[in-house]
Every structure is written in structure tokens, then in C-alpha cells.
mmCIF file of N, CA, C and O in Angstrom:
data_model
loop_
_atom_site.group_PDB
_atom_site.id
_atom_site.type_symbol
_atom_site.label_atom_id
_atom_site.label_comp_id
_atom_site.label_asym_id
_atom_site.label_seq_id
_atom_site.Cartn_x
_atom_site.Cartn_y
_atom_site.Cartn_z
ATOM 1 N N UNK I 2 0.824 -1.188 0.000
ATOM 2 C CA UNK I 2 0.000 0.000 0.000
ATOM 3 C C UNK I 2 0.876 1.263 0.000
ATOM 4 O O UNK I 2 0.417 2.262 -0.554
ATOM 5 N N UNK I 3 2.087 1.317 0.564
ATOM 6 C CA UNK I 3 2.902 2.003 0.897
ATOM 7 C C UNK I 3 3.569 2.931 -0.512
ATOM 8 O O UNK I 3 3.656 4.139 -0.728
ATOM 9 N N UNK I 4 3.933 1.810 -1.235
ATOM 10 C CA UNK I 4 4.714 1.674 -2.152
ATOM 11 C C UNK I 4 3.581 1.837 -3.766
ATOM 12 O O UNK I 4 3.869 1.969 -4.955
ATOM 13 N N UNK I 5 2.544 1.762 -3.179
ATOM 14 C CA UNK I 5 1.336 2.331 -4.486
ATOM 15 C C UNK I 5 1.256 3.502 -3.953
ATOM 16 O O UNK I 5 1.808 4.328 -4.679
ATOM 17 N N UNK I 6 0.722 4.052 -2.804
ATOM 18 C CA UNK I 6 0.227 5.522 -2.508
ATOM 19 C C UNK I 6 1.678 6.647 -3.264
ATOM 20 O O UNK I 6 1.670 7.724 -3.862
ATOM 21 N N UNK I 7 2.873 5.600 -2.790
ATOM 22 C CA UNK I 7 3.858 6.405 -3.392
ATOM 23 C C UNK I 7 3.672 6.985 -4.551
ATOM 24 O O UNK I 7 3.295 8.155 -4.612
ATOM 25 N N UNK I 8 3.922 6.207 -5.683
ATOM 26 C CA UNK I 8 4.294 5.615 -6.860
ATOM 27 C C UNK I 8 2.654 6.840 -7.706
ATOM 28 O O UNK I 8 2.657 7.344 -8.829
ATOM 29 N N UNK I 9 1.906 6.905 -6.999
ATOM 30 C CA UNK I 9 0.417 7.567 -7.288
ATOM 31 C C UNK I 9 0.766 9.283 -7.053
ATOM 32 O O UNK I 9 -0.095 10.116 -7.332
ATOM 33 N N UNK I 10 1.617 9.537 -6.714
ATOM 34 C CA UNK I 10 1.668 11.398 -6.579
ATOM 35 C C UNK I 10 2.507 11.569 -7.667
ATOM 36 O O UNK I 10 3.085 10.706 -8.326
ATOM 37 N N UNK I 11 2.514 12.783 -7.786
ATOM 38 C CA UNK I 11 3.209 13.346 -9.306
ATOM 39 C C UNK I 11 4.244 13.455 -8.896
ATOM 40 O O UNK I 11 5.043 13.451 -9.833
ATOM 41 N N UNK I 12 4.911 13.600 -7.578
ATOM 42 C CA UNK I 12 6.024 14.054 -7.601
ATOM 43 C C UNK I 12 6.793 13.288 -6.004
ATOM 44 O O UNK I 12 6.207 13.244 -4.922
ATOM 45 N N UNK I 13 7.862 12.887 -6.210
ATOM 46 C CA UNK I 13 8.273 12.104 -4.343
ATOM 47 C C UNK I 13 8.006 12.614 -3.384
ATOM 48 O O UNK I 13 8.353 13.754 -3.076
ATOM 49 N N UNK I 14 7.311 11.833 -2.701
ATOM 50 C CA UNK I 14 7.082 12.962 -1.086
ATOM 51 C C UNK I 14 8.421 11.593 -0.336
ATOM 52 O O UNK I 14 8.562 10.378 -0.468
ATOM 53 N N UNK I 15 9.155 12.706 0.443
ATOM 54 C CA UNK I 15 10.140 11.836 1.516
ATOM 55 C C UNK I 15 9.301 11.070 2.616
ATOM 56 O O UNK I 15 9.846 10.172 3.257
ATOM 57 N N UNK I 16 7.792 11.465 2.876
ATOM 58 C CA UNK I 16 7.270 11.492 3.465
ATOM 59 C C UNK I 16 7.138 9.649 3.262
ATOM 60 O O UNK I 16 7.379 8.930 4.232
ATOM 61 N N UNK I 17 6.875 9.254 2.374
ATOM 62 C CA UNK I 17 6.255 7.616 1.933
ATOM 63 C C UNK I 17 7.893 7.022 2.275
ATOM 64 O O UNK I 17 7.809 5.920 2.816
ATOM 65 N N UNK I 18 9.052 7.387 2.131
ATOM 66 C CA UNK I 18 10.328 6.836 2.260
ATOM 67 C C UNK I 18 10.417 6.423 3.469
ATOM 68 O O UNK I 18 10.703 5.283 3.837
ATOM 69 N N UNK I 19 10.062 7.765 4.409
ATOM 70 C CA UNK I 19 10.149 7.709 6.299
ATOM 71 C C UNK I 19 9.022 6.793 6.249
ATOM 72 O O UNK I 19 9.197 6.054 7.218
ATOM 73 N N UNK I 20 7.841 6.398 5.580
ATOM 74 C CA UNK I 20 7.121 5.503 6.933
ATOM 75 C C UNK I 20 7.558 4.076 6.412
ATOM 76 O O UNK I 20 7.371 3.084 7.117
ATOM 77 N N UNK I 21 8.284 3.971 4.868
ATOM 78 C CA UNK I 21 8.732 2.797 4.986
ATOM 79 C C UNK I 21 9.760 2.422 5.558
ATOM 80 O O UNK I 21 9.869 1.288 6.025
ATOM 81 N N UNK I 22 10.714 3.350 5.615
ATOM 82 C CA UNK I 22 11.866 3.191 6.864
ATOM 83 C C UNK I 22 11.356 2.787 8.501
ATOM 84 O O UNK I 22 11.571 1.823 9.236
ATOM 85 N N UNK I 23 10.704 3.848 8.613
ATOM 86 C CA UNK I 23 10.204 3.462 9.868
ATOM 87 C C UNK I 23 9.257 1.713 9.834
ATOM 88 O O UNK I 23 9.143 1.227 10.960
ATOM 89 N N UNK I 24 8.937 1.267 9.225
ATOM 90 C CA UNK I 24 8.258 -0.196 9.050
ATOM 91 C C UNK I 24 9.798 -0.962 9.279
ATOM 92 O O UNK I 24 10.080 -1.701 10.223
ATOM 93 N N UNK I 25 10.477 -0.667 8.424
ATOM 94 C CA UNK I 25 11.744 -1.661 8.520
ATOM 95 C C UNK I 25 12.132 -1.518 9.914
ATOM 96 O O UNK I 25 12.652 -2.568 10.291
ATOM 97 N N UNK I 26 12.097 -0.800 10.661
ATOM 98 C CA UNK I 26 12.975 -0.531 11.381
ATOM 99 C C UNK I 26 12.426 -1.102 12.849
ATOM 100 O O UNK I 26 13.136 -1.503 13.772
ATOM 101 N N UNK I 27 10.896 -1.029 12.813
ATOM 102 C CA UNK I 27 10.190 -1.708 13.951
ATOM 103 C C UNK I 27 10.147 -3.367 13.671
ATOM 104 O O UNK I 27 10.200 -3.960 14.749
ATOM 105 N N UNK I 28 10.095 -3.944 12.941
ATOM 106 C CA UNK I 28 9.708 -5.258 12.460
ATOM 107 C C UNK I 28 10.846 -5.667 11.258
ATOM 108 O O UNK I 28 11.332 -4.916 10.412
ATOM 109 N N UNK I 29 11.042 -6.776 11.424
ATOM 110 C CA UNK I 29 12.297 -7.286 10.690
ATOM 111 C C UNK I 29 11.240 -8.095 9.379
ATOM 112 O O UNK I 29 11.729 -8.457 8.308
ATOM 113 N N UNK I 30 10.279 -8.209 9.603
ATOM 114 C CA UNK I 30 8.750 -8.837 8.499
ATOM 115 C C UNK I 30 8.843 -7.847 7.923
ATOM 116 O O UNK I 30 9.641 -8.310 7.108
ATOM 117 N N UNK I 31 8.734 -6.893 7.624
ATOM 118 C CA UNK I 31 8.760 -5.711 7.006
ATOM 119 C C UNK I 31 9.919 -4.911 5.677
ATOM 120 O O UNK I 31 9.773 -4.219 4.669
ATOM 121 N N UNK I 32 11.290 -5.654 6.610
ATOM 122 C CA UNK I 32 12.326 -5.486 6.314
ATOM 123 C C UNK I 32 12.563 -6.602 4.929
ATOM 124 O O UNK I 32 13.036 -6.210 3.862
ATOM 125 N N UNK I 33 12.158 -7.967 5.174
ATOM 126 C CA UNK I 33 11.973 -8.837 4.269
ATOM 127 C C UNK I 33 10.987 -8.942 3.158
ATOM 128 O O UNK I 33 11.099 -9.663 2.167
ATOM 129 N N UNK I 34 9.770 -7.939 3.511
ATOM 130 C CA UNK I 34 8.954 -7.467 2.620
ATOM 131 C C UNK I 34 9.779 -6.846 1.474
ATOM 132 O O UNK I 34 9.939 -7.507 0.448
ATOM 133 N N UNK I 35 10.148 -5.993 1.554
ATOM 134 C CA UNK I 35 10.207 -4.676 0.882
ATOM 135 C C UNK I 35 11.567 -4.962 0.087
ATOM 136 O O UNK I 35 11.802 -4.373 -0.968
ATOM 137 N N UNK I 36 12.478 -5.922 0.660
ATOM 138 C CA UNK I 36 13.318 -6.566 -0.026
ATOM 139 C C UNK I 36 12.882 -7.075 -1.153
ATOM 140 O O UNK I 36 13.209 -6.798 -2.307
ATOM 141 N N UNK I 37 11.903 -8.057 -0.633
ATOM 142 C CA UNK I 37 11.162 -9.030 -2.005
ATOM 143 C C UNK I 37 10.608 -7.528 -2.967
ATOM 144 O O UNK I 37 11.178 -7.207 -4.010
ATOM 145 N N UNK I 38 9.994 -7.119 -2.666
ATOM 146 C CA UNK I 38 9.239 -5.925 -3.290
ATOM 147 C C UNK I 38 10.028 -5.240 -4.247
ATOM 148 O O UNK I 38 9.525 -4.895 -5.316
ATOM 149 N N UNK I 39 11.296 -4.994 -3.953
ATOM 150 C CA UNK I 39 12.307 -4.583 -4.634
ATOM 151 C C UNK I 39 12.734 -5.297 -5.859
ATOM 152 O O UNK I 39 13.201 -4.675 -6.813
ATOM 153 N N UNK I 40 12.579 -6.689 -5.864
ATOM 154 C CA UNK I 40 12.757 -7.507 -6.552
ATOM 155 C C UNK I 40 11.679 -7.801 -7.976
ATOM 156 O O UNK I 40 11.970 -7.933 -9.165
ATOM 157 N N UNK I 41 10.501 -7.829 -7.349
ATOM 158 C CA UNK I 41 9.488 -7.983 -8.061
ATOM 159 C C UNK I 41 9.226 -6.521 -8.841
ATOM 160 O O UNK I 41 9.065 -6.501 -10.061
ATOM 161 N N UNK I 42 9.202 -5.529 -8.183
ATOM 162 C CA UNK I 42 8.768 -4.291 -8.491
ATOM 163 C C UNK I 42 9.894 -3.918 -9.780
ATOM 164 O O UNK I 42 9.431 -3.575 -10.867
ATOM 165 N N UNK I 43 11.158 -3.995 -9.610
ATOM 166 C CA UNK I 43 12.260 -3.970 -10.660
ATOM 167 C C UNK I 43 11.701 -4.924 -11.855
ATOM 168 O O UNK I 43 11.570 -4.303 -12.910
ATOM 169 N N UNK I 44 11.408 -6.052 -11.906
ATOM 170 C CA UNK I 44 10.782 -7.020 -12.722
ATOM 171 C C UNK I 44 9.568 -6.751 -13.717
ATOM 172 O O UNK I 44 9.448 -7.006 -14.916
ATOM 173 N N UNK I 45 8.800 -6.211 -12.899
ATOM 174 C CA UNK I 45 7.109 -5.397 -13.605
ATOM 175 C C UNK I 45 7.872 -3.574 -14.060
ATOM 176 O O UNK I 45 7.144 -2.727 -14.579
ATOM 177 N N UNK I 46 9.066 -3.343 -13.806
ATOM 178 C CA UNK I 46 9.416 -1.536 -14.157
ATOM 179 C C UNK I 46 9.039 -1.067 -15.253
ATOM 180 O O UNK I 46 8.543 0.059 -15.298
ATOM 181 N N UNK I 47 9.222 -1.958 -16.547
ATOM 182 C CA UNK I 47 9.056 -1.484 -17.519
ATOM 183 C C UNK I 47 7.725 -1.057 -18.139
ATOM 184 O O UNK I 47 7.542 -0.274 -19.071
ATOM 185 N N UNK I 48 6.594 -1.933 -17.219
ATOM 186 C CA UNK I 48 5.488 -0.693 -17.234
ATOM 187 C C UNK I 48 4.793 0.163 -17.088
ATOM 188 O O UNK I 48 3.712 0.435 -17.609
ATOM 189 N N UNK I 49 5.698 0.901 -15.967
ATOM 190 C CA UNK I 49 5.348 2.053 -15.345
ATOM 191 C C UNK I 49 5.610 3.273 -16.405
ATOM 192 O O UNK I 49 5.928 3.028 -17.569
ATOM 193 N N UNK I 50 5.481 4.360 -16.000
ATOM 194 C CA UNK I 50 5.440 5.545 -16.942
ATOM 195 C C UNK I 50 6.098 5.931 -16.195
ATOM 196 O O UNK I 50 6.279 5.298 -15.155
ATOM 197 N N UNK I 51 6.899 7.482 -16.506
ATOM 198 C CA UNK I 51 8.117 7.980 -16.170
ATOM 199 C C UNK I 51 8.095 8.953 -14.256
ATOM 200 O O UNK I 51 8.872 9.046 -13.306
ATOM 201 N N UNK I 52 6.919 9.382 -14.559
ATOM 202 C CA UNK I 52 6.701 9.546 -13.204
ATOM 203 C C UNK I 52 6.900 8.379 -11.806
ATOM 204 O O UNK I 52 7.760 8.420 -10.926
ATOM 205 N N UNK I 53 5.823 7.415 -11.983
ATOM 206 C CA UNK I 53 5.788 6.876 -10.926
ATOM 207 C C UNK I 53 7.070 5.930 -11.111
ATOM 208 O O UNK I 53 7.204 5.167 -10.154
ATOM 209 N N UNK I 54 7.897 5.815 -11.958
ATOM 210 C CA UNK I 54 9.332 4.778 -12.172
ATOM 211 C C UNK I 54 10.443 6.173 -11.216
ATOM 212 O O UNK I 54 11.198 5.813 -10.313
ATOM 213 N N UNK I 55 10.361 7.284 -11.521
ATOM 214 C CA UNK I 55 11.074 7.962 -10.409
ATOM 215 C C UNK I 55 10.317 7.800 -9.255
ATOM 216 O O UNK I 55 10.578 6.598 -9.204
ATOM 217 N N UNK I 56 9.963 7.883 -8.771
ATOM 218 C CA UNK I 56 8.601 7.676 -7.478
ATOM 219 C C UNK I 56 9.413 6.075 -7.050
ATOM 220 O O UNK I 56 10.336 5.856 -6.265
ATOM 221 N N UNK I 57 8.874 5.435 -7.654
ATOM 222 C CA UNK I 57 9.349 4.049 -7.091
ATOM 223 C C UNK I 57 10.927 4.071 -6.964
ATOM 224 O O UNK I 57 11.313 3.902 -5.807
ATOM 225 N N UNK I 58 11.744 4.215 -7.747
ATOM 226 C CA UNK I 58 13.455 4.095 -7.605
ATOM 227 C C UNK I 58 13.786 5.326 -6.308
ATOM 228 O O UNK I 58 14.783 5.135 -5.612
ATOM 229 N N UNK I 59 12.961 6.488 -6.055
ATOM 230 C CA UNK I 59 13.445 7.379 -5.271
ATOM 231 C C UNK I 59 13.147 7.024 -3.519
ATOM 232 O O UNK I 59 13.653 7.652 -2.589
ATOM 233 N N UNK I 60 11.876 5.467 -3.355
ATOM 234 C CA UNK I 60 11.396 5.415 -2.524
ATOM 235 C C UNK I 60 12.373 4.254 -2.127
ATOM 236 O O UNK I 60 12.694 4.171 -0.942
ATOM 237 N N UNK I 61 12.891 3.309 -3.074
ATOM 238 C CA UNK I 61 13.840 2.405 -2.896
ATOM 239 C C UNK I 61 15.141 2.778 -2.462
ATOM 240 O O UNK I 61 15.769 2.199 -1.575
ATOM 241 N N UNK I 62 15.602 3.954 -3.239
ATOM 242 C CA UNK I 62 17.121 4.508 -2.740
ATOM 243 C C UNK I 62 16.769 5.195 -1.372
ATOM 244 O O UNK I 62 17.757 5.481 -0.695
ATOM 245 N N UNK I 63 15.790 5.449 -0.946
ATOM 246 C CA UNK I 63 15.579 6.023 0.800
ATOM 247 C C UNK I 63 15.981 4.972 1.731
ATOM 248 O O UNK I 63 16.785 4.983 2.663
ATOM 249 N N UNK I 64 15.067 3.871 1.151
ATOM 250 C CA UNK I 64 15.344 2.332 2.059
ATOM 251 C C UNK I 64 17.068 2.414 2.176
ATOM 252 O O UNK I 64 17.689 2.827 3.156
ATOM 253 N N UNK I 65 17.681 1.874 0.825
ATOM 254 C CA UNK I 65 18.793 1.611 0.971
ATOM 255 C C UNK I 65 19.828 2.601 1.941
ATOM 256 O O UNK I 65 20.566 2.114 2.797
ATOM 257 N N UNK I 66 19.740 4.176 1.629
ATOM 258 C CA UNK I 66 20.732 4.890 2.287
ATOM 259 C C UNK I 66 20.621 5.119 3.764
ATOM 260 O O UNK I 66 21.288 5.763 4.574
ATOM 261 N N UNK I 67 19.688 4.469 3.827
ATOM 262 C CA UNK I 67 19.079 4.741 6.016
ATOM 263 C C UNK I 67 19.038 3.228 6.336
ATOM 264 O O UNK I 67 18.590 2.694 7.350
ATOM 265 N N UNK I 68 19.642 2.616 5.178
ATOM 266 C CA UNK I 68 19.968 0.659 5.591
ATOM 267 C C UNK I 68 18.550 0.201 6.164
ATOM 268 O O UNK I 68 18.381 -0.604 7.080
ATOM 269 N N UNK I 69 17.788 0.722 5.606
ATOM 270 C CA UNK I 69 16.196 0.042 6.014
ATOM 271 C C UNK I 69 16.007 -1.094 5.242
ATOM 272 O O UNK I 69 14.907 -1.644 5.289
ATOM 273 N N UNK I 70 17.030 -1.613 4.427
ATOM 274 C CA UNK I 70 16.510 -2.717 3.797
ATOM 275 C C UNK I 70 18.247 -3.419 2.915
ATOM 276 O O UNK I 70 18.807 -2.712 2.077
ATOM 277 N N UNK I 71 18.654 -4.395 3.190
ATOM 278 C CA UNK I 71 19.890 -4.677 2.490
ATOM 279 C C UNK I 71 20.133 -4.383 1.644
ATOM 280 O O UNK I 71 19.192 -4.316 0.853
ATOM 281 N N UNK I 72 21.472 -3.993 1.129
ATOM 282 C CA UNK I 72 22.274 -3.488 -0.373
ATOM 283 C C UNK I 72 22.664 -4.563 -1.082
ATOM 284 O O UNK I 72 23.377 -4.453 -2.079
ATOM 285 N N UNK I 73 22.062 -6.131 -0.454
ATOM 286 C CA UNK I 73 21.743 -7.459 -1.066
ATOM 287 C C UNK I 73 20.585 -7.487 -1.658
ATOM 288 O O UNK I 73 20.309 -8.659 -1.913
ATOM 289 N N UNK I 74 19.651 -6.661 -2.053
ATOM 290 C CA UNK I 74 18.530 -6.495 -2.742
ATOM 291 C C UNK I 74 19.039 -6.020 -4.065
ATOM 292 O O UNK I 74 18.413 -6.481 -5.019
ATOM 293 N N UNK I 75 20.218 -5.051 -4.412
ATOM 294 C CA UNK I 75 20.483 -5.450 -5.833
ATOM 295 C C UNK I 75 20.917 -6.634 -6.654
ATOM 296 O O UNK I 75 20.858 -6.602 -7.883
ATOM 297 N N UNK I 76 21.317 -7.592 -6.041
ATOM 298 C CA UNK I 76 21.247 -8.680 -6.706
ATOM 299 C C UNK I 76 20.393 -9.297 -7.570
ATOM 300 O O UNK I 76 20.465 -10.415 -8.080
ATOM 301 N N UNK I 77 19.209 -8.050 -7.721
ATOM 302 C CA UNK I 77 17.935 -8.466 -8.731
ATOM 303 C C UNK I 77 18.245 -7.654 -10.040
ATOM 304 O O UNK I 77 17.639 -7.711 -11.109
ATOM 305 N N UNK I 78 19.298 -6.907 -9.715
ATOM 306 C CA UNK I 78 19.489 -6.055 -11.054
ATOM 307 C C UNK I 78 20.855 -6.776 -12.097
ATOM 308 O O UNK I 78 22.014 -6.619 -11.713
ATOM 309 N N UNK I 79 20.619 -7.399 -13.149
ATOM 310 C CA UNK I 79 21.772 -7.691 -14.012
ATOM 311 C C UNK I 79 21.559 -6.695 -15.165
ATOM 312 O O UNK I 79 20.537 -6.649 -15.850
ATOM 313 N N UNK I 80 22.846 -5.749 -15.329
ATOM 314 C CA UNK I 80 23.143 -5.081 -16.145
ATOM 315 C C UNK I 80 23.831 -5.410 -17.462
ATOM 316 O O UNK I 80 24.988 -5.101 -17.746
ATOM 317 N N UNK I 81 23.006 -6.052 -18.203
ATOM 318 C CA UNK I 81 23.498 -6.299 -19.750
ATOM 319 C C UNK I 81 22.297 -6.079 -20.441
ATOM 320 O O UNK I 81 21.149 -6.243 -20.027
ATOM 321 N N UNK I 82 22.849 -5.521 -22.010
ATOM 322 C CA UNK I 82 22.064 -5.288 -22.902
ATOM 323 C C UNK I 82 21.167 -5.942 -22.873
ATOM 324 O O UNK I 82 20.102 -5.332 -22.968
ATOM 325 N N UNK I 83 21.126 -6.709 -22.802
ATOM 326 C CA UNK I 83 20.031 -7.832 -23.163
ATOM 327 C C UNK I 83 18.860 -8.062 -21.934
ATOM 328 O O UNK I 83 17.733 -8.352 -22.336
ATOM 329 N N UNK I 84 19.059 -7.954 -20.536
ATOM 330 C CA UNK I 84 18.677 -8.070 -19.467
ATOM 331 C C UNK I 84 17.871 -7.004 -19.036
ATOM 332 O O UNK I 84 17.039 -7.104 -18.135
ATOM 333 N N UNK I 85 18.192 -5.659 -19.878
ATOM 334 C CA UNK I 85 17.637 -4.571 -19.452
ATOM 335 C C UNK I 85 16.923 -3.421 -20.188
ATOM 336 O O UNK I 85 17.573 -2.797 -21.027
ATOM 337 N N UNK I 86 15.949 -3.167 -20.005
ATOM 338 C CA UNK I 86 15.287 -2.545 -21.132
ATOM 339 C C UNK I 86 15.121 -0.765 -20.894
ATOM 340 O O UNK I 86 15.586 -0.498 -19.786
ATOM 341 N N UNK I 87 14.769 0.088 -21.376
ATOM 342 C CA UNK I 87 14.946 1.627 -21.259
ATOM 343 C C UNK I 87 14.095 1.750 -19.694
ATOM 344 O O UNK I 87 14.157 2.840 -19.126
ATOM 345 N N UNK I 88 13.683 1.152 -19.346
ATOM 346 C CA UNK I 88 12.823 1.998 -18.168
ATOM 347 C C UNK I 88 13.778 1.304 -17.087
ATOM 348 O O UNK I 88 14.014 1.722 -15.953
ATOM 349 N N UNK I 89 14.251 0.201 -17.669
ATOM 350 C CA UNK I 89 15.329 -0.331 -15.631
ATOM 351 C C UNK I 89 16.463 0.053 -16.022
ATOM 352 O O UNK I 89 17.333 -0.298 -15.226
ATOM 353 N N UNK I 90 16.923 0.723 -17.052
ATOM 354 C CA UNK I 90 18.061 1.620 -16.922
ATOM 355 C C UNK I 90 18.016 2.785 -16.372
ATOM 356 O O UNK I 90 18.721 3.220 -15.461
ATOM 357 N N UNK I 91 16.923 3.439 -17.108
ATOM 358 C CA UNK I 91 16.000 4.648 -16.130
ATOM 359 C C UNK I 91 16.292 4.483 -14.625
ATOM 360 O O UNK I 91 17.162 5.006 -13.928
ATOM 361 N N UNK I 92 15.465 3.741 -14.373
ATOM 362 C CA UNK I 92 15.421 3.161 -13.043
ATOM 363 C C UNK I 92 16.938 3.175 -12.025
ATOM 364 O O UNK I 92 17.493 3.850 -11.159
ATOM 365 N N UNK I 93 17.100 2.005 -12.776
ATOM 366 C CA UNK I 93 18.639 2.325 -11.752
ATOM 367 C C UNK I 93 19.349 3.678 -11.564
ATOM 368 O O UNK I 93 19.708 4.192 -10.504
ATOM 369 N N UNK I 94 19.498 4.237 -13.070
ATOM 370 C CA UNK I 94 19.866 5.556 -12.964
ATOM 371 C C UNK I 94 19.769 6.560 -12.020
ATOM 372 O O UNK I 94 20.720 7.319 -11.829
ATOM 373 N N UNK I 95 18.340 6.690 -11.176
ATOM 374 C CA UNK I 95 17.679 7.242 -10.933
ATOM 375 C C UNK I 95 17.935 6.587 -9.506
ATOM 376 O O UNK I 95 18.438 7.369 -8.699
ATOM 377 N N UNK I 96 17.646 5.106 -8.970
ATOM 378 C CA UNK I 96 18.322 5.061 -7.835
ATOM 379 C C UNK I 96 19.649 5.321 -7.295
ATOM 380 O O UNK I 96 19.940 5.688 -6.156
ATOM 381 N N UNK I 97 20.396 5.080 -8.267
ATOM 382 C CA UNK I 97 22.065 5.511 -7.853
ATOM 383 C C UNK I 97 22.149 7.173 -7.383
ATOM 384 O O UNK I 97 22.664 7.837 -6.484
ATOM 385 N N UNK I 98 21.244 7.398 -8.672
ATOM 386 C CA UNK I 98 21.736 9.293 -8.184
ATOM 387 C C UNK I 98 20.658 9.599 -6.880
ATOM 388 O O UNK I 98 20.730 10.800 -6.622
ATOM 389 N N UNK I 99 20.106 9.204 -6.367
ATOM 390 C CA UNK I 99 19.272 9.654 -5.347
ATOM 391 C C UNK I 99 20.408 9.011 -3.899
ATOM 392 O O UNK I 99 20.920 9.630 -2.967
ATOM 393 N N UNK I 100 20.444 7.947 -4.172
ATOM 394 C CA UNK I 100 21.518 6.825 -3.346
ATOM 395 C C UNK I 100 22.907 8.030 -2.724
ATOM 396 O O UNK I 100 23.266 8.392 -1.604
ATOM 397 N N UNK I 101 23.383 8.355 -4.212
ATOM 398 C CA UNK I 101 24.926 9.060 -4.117
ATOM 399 C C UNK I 101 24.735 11.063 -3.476
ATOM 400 O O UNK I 101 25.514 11.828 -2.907
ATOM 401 N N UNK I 102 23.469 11.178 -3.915
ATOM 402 C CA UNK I 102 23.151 12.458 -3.197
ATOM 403 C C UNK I 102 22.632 12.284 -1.994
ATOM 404 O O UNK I 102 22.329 13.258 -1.306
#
């Protein structure tokens, strides 16, 4: 629910990042959620539209930089031509630079 209400505004609220941080952070169920979520959600990317694909990568790089969720969750991303199509390049793009700022 978290991760749709996100993904549904035009623009990132930090606001959806903190309460998924805060979920990870009370409950370790939570923490394993959002892992998987990461996984699957990268998998279905390419049919999102350009908004909610920043929305989603900006709500994922929150998890990662406040360690609300392992940096063993990229292991869902293989970077080859072939593996990756314009929107999970997008995507990653878009998590790294949120990640590195």
C-alpha cells in the first residue's frame, strides 16, 4: 500500500520513504517485505510511466541509504544489454543518483 500511494503522486514525497523506513525498522517482516518488493517491483518496471518509475526508484534509494533494507537487494538487477530494457536503466539511474546524493 505504501509503495502504491507512493508511486500515485506526481512528484516524491520523503514522506512515503520515512514511513517505509520506519516499518523496517520496527519489524524485521517488514524489512523482508520490501526486499522481495524490490525484486518484483524492478521485474514489472518497464510498465510504469516515467513519473511513478522515479517515485518508485526514489522510494527504494531512501530504504537503501538509512539501511532500512539490504544493499543485497540489488542482486535483482543484471546489467546487460540484453537483461535490461529503457525503463530499468532509467530506473537504476535514478536510484544511484538519489543513493549518491
Amino acid at each position: 500500500m505504501v509503495i502504491e500511494c507512493c508511486t500515485q503522486d506526481r512528484t516524491y514525497l520523503p514522506f512515503y520513504g520515512s514511513i517505509g523506513q520506519r516499518f523496517c525498522q520496527l519489524f524485521d517482516v517488514y524489512r523482508d517485505k520490501f526486499s522481495e518488493l524490490f525484486a518484483s517491483q524492478y521485474e514489472s518496471v518497464h510498465r510504469l510511466e516515467q513519473g511513478k518509475l522515479r517515485n518508485l526508484a526514489c522510494f527504494f534509494a531512501h530504504l537503501m541509504y538509512t539501511d532500512s533494507i539490504p544493499w543485497t537487494c540489488l542482486q535483482a538487477i543484471t546489467l546487460t544489454e540484453d537483461a535490461t530494457s529503457a525503463s530499468s536503466r532509467i530506473f537504476v539511474k535514478i536510484l544511484f543518483l538519489e543513493v549518491a546524493s
